[in-house]
GROMACS .gro file of C-alpha atoms in nm:
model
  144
    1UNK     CA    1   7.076   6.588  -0.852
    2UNK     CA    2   7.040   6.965  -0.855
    3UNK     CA    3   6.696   6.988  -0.769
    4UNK     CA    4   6.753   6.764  -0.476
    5UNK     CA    5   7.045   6.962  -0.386
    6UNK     CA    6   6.793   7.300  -0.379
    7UNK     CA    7   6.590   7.026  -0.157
    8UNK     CA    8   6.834   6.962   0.086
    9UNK     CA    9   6.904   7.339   0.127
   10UNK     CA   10   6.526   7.408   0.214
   11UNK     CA   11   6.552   7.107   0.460
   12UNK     CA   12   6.856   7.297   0.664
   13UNK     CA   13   6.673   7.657   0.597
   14UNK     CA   14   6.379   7.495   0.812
   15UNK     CA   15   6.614   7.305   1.048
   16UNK     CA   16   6.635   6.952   0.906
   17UNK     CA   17   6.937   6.761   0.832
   18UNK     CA   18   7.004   6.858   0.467
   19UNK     CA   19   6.873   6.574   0.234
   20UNK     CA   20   6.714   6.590  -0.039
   21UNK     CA   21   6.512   6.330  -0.288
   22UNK     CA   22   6.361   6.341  -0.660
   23UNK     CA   23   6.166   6.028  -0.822
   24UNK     CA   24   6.246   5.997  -1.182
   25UNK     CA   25   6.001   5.866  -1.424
   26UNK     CA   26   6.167   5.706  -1.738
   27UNK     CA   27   6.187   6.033  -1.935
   28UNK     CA   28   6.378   6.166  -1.628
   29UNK     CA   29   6.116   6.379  -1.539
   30UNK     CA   30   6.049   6.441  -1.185
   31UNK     CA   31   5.733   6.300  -1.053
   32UNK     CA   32   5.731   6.274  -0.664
   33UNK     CA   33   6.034   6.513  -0.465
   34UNK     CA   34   6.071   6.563  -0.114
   35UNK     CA   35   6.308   6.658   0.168
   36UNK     CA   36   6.444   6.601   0.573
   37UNK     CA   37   6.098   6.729   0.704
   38UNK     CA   38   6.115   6.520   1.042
   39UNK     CA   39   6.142   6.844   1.288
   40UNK     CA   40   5.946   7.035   1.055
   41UNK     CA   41   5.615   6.719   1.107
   42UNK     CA   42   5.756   6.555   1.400
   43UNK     CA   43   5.714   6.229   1.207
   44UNK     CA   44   6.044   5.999   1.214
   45UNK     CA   45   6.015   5.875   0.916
   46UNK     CA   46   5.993   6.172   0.726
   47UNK     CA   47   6.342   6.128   0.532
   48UNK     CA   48   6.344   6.269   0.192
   49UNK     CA   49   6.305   5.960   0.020
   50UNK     CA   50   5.997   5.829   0.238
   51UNK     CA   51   5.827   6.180   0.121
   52UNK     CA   52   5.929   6.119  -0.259
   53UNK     CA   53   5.874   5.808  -0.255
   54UNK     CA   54   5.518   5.870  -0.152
   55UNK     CA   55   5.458   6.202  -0.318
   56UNK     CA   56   5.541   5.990  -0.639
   57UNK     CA   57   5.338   5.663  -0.573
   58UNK     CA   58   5.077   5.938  -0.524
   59UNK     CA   59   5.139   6.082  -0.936
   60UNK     CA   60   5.114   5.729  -1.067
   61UNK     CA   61   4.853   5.628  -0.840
   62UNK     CA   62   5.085   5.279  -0.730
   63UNK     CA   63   5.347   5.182  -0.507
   64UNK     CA   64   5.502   5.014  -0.770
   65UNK     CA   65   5.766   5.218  -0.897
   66UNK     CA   66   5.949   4.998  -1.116
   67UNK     CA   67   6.053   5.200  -1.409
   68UNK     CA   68   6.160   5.472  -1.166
   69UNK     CA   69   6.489   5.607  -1.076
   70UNK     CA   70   6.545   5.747  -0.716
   71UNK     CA   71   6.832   6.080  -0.661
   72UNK     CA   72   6.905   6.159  -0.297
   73UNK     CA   73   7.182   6.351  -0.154
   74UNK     CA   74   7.251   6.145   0.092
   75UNK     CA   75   7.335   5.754   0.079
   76UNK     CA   76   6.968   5.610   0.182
   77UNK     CA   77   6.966   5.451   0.545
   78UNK     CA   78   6.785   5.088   0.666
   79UNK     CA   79   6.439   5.244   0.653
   80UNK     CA   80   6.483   5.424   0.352
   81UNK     CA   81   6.613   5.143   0.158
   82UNK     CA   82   6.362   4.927   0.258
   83UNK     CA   83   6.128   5.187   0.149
   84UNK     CA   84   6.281   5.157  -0.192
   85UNK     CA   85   6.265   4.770  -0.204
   86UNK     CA   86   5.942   4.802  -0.158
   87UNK     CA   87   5.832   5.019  -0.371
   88UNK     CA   88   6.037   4.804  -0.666
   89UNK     CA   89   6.279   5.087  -0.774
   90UNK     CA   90   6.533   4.954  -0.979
   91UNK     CA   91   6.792   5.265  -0.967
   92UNK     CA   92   6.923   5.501  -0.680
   93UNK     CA   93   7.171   5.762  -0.735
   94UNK     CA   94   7.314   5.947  -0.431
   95UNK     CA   95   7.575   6.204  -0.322
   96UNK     CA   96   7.713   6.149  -0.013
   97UNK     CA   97   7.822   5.831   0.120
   98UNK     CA   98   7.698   5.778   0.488
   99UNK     CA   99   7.977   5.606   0.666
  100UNK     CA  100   7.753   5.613   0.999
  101UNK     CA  101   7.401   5.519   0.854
  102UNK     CA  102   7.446   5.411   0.531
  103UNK     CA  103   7.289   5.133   0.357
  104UNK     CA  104   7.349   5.128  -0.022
  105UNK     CA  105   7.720   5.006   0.004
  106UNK     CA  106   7.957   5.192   0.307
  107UNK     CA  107   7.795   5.037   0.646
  108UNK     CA  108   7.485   4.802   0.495
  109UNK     CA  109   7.402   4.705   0.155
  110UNK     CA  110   7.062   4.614   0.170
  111UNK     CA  111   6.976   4.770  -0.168
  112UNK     CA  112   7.206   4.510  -0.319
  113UNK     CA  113   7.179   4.200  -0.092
  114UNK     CA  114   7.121   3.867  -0.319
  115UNK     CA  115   6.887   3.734  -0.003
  116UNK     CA  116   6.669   3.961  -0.101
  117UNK     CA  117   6.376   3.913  -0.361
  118UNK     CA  118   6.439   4.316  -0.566
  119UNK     CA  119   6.782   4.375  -0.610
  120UNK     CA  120   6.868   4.756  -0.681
  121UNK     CA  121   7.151   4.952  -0.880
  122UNK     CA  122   7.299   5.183  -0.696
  123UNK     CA  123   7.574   5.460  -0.801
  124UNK     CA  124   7.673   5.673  -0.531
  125UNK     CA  125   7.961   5.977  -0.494
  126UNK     CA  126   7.765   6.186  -0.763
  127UNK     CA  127   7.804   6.530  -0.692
  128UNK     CA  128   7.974   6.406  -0.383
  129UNK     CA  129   8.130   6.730  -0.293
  130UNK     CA  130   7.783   6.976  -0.326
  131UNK     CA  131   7.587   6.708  -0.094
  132UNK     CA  132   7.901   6.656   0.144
  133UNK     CA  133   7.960   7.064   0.190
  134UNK     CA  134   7.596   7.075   0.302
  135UNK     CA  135   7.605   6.797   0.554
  136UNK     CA  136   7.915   6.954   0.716
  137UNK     CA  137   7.790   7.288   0.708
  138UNK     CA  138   7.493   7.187   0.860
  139UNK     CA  139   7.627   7.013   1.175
  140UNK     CA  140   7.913   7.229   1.199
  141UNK     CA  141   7.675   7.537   1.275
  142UNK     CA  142   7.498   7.336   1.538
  143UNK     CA  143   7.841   7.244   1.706
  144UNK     CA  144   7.923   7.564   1.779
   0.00000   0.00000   0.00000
């Protein structure tokens, strides 16, 4: 979680919304990592775990990242979890719960939903506080 923590700061350093992402391989190193770079590319779907995700499929050379465990700063939205269904990940941690977006548990569970072929674990709140501080942060400079 610290490394995608120093992530998310980088995102808001170059504008983005704060989020950050790290793919762990089974040893718990980290083999794909990425961050918010949608105003930096222009590309919408350039959340930090769409970058990770890929930057990682690209280290193992397949999208199927089943022995992998994804930490993000930020609970994952629709897109993002879908990203992770299909790219077989079995475990997400995240920081911040996303009450507006969300889609591991607060608003949508997707990651969780029996209807659904890949079924994920998620655990979400870890360093809640560190991820929440620079969400608020963020918007609140842009508020005023």
């Amino acid at each position: 979680m610290q490394r995608a923590l120093a992530l998310a700061g980088t995102a808001a350093a170059h504008e983005d919304v704060p989020v950050g992402a790290v793919v762990l391989d089974t040893e718990g190193r980290v083999i794909g990592e990425g961050r918010n770079l949608r105003e930096v590319t222009g590309d919408p779907t350039a959340h930090a775990e769409v970058v990770a995700i890929r930057a990682a499929a690209a280290q193992l050379g397949s999208w199927h990242l089943a022995d992998c465990t994804l930490v993000v700063t930020l609970e994952p939205c629709v897109m993002c979890a879908g990203a992770i269904l299909q790219a077989r990940i079995p475990r997400v941690v995240f920081g911040s719960w996303d009450a507006k977006a969300g889609a591991a548990g607060s608003l949508y569970d997707v990651l969780r939903d029996r209807r659904l072929p890949h079924r994920v674990e998620v655990v979400g709140g870890v360093a809640e506080d560190a991820a929440s501080t620079l969400l608020r942060e963020f918007f609140e400079d842009r508020r005023d």
